Amino acid sequence: MPKLIKNRKLQDNEWKLVRDESELEQSGKQIVTIDVYQAHEAELKDKLARAELGLLLKSDQGIDDLPQGFESAPVIAIDFPAFTDGRGYSIARDLLRYTSFKGELRAVGDVLLDQLHSMERCGFSAFELVDAADASKAEKCFDVFSEKYQRDALQEKPVYQR
């Protein structure tokens, strides 16, 4: 199971990522794709309301693809199919800027250590790392830069206004 960095700390991952209907379970915390949610909406709508269901946005989807009531989801994961695919950064910013979602924003897929700092600045608070060796080094990656000049999801004002 991938290692989870949440709020800059290595933690146990309580959520199972479900990319296919065949992996869907009756109980437990699960993050499902929008396609799986739509195929099983009647039974999953209740789990979403009870904060036991998270949603996964693929890199070719946007916030308009999220189902009604998604704002109550405890976690929304955004998939990075390759480290060179930066669409997830834009999806994260749109999600935080244009919706009322306040839950955990998680990066999954091909997430590399040198991307953690930038992903956090876009609003991600959790990161699934496939490589366990990377997970032990991840906590140090957030403090690579001592000052950030631009505004971002964490800092509303640029440095010249602080």
PDB file of C-alpha atoms in Angstrom:
ATOM      1  CA  MET A   1       0.000   0.000   0.000  1.00  0.00           C
ATOM      2  CA  PRO A   2       1.366   3.460  -0.838  1.00  0.00           C
ATOM      3  CA  LYS A   3       2.751   5.567   1.998  1.00  0.00           C
ATOM      4  CA  LEU A   4       0.831   8.696   2.924  1.00  0.00           C
ATOM      5  CA  ILE A   5       2.273  12.099   3.744  1.00  0.00           C
ATOM      6  CA  LYS A   6      -0.470  14.207   5.323  1.00  0.00           C
ATOM      7  CA  ASN A   7       0.071  17.683   6.735  1.00  0.00           C
ATOM      8  CA  ARG A   8       3.804  17.176   6.213  1.00  0.00           C
ATOM      9  CA  LYS A   9       3.966  13.989   8.324  1.00  0.00           C
ATOM     10  CA  LEU A  10       4.194  10.304   7.435  1.00  0.00           C
ATOM     11  CA  GLN A  11       0.885   8.673   8.461  1.00  0.00           C
ATOM     12  CA  ASP A  12      -1.081   5.495   8.018  1.00  0.00           C
ATOM     13  CA  ASN A  13      -3.317   5.486   4.974  1.00  0.00           C
ATOM     14  CA  GLU A  14      -6.918   4.743   6.029  1.00  0.00           C
ATOM     15  CA  TRP A  15      -8.344   5.097   2.524  1.00  0.00           C
ATOM     16  CA  LYS A  16      -8.392   2.463  -0.213  1.00  0.00           C
ATOM     17  CA  LEU A  17      -8.118   3.802  -3.759  1.00  0.00           C
ATOM     18  CA  VAL A  18     -10.744   2.148  -6.002  1.00  0.00           C
ATOM     19  CA  ARG A  19     -10.087   2.657  -9.699  1.00  0.00           C
ATOM     20  CA  ASP A  20     -12.376  -0.141 -10.926  1.00  0.00           C
ATOM     21  CA  GLU A  21     -15.852  -1.382  -9.969  1.00  0.00           C
ATOM     22  CA  SER A  22     -14.494  -4.853  -9.191  1.00  0.00           C
ATOM     23  CA  GLU A  23     -12.431  -3.398  -6.309  1.00  0.00           C
ATOM     24  CA  LEU A  24     -15.449  -1.748  -4.644  1.00  0.00           C
ATOM     25  CA  GLU A  25     -16.142  -3.039  -1.124  1.00  0.00           C
ATOM     26  CA  GLN A  26     -19.262  -2.844   1.032  1.00  0.00           C
ATOM     27  CA  SER A  27     -17.507  -1.226   3.993  1.00  0.00           C
ATOM     28  CA  GLY A  28     -14.421   0.792   4.778  1.00  0.00           C
ATOM     29  CA  LYS A  29     -13.165   4.156   3.632  1.00  0.00           C
ATOM     30  CA  GLN A  30     -12.749   4.243  -0.122  1.00  0.00           C
ATOM     31  CA  ILE A  31     -11.779   6.795  -2.748  1.00  0.00           C
ATOM     32  CA  VAL A  32     -13.616   6.015  -5.988  1.00  0.00           C
ATOM     33  CA  THR A  33     -13.360   7.363  -9.498  1.00  0.00           C
ATOM     34  CA  ILE A  34     -16.161   9.545 -10.805  1.00  0.00           C
ATOM     35  CA  ASP A  35     -17.078   6.710 -13.215  1.00  0.00           C
ATOM     36  CA  VAL A  36     -17.473   4.183 -10.369  1.00  0.00           C
ATOM     37  CA  TYR A  37     -19.488   6.720  -8.366  1.00  0.00           C
ATOM     38  CA  GLN A  38     -21.853   7.366 -11.261  1.00  0.00           C
ATOM     39  CA  ALA A  39     -22.319   3.622 -11.896  1.00  0.00           C
ATOM     40  CA  HIS A  40     -23.207   2.991  -8.226  1.00  0.00           C
ATOM     41  CA  GLU A  41     -24.562   6.395  -7.224  1.00  0.00           C
ATOM     42  CA  ALA A  42     -27.627   5.091  -5.372  1.00  0.00           C
ATOM     43  CA  GLU A  43     -25.587   3.024  -2.918  1.00  0.00           C
ATOM     44  CA  LEU A  44     -22.581   5.363  -2.698  1.00  0.00           C
ATOM     45  CA  LYS A  45     -24.527   8.591  -2.122  1.00  0.00           C
ATOM     46  CA  ASP A  46     -25.197   7.513   1.475  1.00  0.00           C
ATOM     47  CA  LYS A  47     -21.508   6.738   2.085  1.00  0.00           C
ATOM     48  CA  LEU A  48     -20.599  10.173   0.724  1.00  0.00           C
ATOM     49  CA  ALA A  49     -23.053  11.807   3.134  1.00  0.00           C
ATOM     50  CA  ARG A  50     -21.531   9.830   6.060  1.00  0.00           C
ATOM     51  CA  ALA A  51     -17.987  10.971   5.092  1.00  0.00           C
ATOM     52  CA  GLU A  52     -16.881   7.416   4.296  1.00  0.00           C
ATOM     53  CA  LEU A  53     -16.352   8.016   0.607  1.00  0.00           C
ATOM     54  CA  GLY A  54     -13.820  10.091  -1.257  1.00  0.00           C
ATOM     55  CA  LEU A  55     -13.687  10.950  -4.945  1.00  0.00           C
ATOM     56  CA  LEU A  56     -10.887  10.585  -7.480  1.00  0.00           C
ATOM     57  CA  LEU A  57     -10.524  13.021 -10.355  1.00  0.00           C
ATOM     58  CA  LYS A  58      -8.465  11.797 -13.286  1.00  0.00           C
ATOM     59  CA  SER A  59      -6.177  14.283 -14.986  1.00  0.00           C
ATOM     60  CA  ASP A  60      -8.528  14.643 -17.951  1.00  0.00           C
ATOM     61  CA  GLN A  61     -11.471  15.571 -15.709  1.00  0.00           C
ATOM     62  CA  GLY A  62     -12.280  18.864 -14.053  1.00  0.00           C
ATOM     63  CA  ILE A  63     -14.393  20.235 -11.267  1.00  0.00           C
ATOM     64  CA  ASP A  64     -17.441  20.247 -13.555  1.00  0.00           C
ATOM     65  CA  ASP A  65     -17.269  16.426 -13.577  1.00  0.00           C
ATOM     66  CA  LEU A  66     -17.750  16.180  -9.798  1.00  0.00           C
ATOM     67  CA  PRO A  67     -21.180  14.901  -8.684  1.00  0.00           C
ATOM     68  CA  GLN A  68     -23.667  16.988  -6.772  1.00  0.00           C
ATOM     69  CA  GLY A  69     -22.841  17.076  -3.055  1.00  0.00           C
ATOM     70  CA  PHE A  70     -19.113  16.522  -3.548  1.00  0.00           C
ATOM     71  CA  GLU A  71     -18.315  19.415  -1.194  1.00  0.00           C
ATOM     72  CA  SER A  72     -19.115  17.154   1.774  1.00  0.00           C
ATOM     73  CA  ALA A  73     -16.545  14.544   0.732  1.00  0.00           C
ATOM     74  CA  PRO A  74     -13.805  14.181   3.339  1.00  0.00           C
ATOM     75  CA  VAL A  75     -11.174  13.665   0.642  1.00  0.00           C
ATOM     76  CA  ILE A  76     -10.791  14.383  -3.042  1.00  0.00           C
ATOM     77  CA  ALA A  77      -7.822  12.803  -4.762  1.00  0.00           C
ATOM     78  CA  ILE A  78      -6.354  14.071  -8.004  1.00  0.00           C
ATOM     79  CA  ASP A  79      -4.500  11.596 -10.189  1.00  0.00           C
ATOM     80  CA  PHE A  80      -1.083  12.305 -11.669  1.00  0.00           C
ATOM     81  CA  PRO A  81      -0.669   9.530 -14.289  1.00  0.00           C
ATOM     82  CA  ALA A  82       2.872  10.719 -15.086  1.00  0.00           C
ATOM     83  CA  PHE A  83       5.167  13.181 -13.329  1.00  0.00           C
ATOM     84  CA  THR A  84       5.212  15.238 -16.522  1.00  0.00           C
ATOM     85  CA  ASP A  85       1.414  15.691 -16.480  1.00  0.00           C
ATOM     86  CA  GLY A  86       0.743  18.990 -14.719  1.00  0.00           C
ATOM     87  CA  ARG A  87      -3.019  19.171 -15.219  1.00  0.00           C
ATOM     88  CA  GLY A  88      -3.569  18.087 -11.603  1.00  0.00           C
ATOM     89  CA  TYR A  89      -2.083  21.373 -10.373  1.00  0.00           C
ATOM     90  CA  SER A  90      -4.728  23.345 -12.271  1.00  0.00           C
ATOM     91  CA  ILE A  91      -7.515  21.046 -11.111  1.00  0.00           C
ATOM     92  CA  ALA A  92      -6.439  21.570  -7.491  1.00  0.00           C
ATOM     93  CA  ARG A  93      -6.381  25.348  -7.803  1.00  0.00           C
ATOM     94  CA  ASP A  94      -9.789  25.381  -9.534  1.00  0.00           C
ATOM     95  CA  LEU A  95     -11.275  23.117  -6.867  1.00  0.00           C
ATOM     96  CA  LEU A  96     -10.120  25.383  -4.053  1.00  0.00           C
ATOM     97  CA  ARG A  97     -10.815  28.659  -5.835  1.00  0.00           C
ATOM     98  CA  TYR A  98     -14.234  27.997  -7.347  1.00  0.00           C
ATOM     99  CA  THR A  99     -15.935  25.560  -4.943  1.00  0.00           C
ATOM    100  CA  SER A 100     -16.648  25.336  -1.233  1.00  0.00           C
ATOM    101  CA  PHE A 101     -14.687  22.099  -0.751  1.00  0.00           C
ATOM    102  CA  LYS A 102     -12.776  22.171   2.564  1.00  0.00           C
ATOM    103  CA  GLY A 103     -11.700  18.525   2.934  1.00  0.00           C
ATOM    104  CA  GLU A 104      -8.376  16.845   2.313  1.00  0.00           C
ATOM    105  CA  LEU A 105      -6.925  17.324  -1.154  1.00  0.00           C
ATOM    106  CA  ARG A 106      -4.733  14.346  -2.008  1.00  0.00           C
ATOM    107  CA  ALA A 107      -2.230  13.807  -4.844  1.00  0.00           C
ATOM    108  CA  VAL A 108      -2.050  10.210  -6.089  1.00  0.00           C
ATOM    109  CA  GLY A 109      -0.277   8.448  -8.910  1.00  0.00           C
ATOM    110  CA  ASP A 110       3.218   9.363 -10.086  1.00  0.00           C
ATOM    111  CA  VAL A 111       4.005  11.764  -7.225  1.00  0.00           C
ATOM    112  CA  LEU A 112       7.700  12.552  -6.792  1.00  0.00           C
ATOM    113  CA  LEU A 113       9.518  14.095  -3.841  1.00  0.00           C
ATOM    114  CA  ASP A 114      10.651  17.172  -5.753  1.00  0.00           C
ATOM    115  CA  GLN A 115       7.009  17.981  -6.591  1.00  0.00           C
ATOM    116  CA  LEU A 116       5.710  18.002  -3.004  1.00  0.00           C
ATOM    117  CA  HIS A 117       6.604  21.627  -2.332  1.00  0.00           C
ATOM    118  CA  SER A 118       4.837  22.880  -5.470  1.00  0.00           C
ATOM    119  CA  MET A 119       1.843  20.612  -4.922  1.00  0.00           C
ATOM    120  CA  GLU A 120       1.433  21.911  -1.382  1.00  0.00           C
ATOM    121  CA  ARG A 121       1.499  25.479  -2.688  1.00  0.00           C
ATOM    122  CA  CYS A 122      -1.398  24.566  -5.019  1.00  0.00           C
ATOM    123  CA  GLY A 123      -3.442  23.343  -2.059  1.00  0.00           C
ATOM    124  CA  PHE A 124      -2.652  19.658  -1.667  1.00  0.00           C
ATOM    125  CA  SER A 125      -2.481  18.537   1.974  1.00  0.00           C
ATOM    126  CA  ALA A 126      -1.842  14.815   1.438  1.00  0.00           C
ATOM    127  CA  PHE A 127       0.369  12.841  -0.927  1.00  0.00           C
ATOM    128  CA  GLU A 128       0.482   9.114  -1.698  1.00  0.00           C
ATOM    129  CA  LEU A 129       4.022   7.970  -2.405  1.00  0.00           C
ATOM    130  CA  VAL A 130       4.467   4.567  -4.019  1.00  0.00           C
ATOM    131  CA  ASP A 131       8.154   4.300  -3.100  1.00  0.00           C
ATOM    132  CA  ALA A 132       8.544   3.583   0.631  1.00  0.00           C
ATOM    133  CA  ALA A 133      12.145   4.851   0.553  1.00  0.00           C
ATOM    134  CA  ASP A 134      10.910   8.235  -0.642  1.00  0.00           C
ATOM    135  CA  ALA A 135       8.361   8.426   2.162  1.00  0.00           C
ATOM    136  CA  SER A 136      11.067   8.570   4.830  1.00  0.00           C
ATOM    137  CA  LYS A 137      12.664  11.553   3.052  1.00  0.00           C
ATOM    138  CA  ALA A 138       9.430  13.364   2.230  1.00  0.00           C
ATOM    139  CA  GLU A 139       9.039  15.360   5.433  1.00  0.00           C
ATOM    140  CA  LYS A 140      12.213  17.311   4.596  1.00  0.00           C
ATOM    141  CA  CYS A 141      11.021  18.267   1.100  1.00  0.00           C
ATOM    142  CA  PHE A 142       8.550  20.893   2.264  1.00  0.00           C
ATOM    143  CA  ASP A 143      11.161  23.225   3.738  1.00  0.00           C
ATOM    144  CA  VAL A 144      13.449  23.430   0.711  1.00  0.00           C
ATOM    145  CA  PHE A 145      12.671  27.130   0.297  1.00  0.00           C
ATOM    146  CA  SER A 146      12.680  29.436   3.296  1.00  0.00           C
ATOM    147  CA  GLU A 147      10.551  32.156   1.664  1.00  0.00           C
ATOM    148  CA  LYS A 148       7.945  32.172  -1.069  1.00  0.00           C
ATOM    149  CA  TYR A 149       7.646  35.408  -3.000  1.00  0.00           C
ATOM    150  CA  GLN A 150       4.336  34.759  -4.767  1.00  0.00           C
ATOM    151  CA  ARG A 151       0.921  34.214  -3.222  1.00  0.00           C
ATOM    152  CA  ASP A 152      -0.417  30.667  -3.232  1.00  0.00           C
ATOM    153  CA  ALA A 153      -3.016  28.424  -1.598  1.00  0.00           C
ATOM    154  CA  LEU A 154      -1.162  28.712   1.726  1.00  0.00           C
ATOM    155  CA  GLN A 155      -0.187  32.392   1.664  1.00  0.00           C
ATOM    156  CA  GLU A 156      -2.728  34.947   0.460  1.00  0.00           C
ATOM    157  CA  LYS A 157      -0.291  37.864   0.148  1.00  0.00           C
ATOM    158  CA  PRO A 158       2.925  38.089  -1.867  1.00  0.00           C
ATOM    159  CA  VAL A 159       6.077  38.922   0.055  1.00  0.00           C
ATOM    160  CA  TYR A 160       5.978  42.647  -0.778  1.00  0.00           C
ATOM    161  CA  GLN A 161       2.578  42.930   0.925  1.00  0.00           C
ATOM    162  CA  ARG A 162       3.554  41.090   4.099  1.00  0.00           C
TER     163      ARG A 162
END
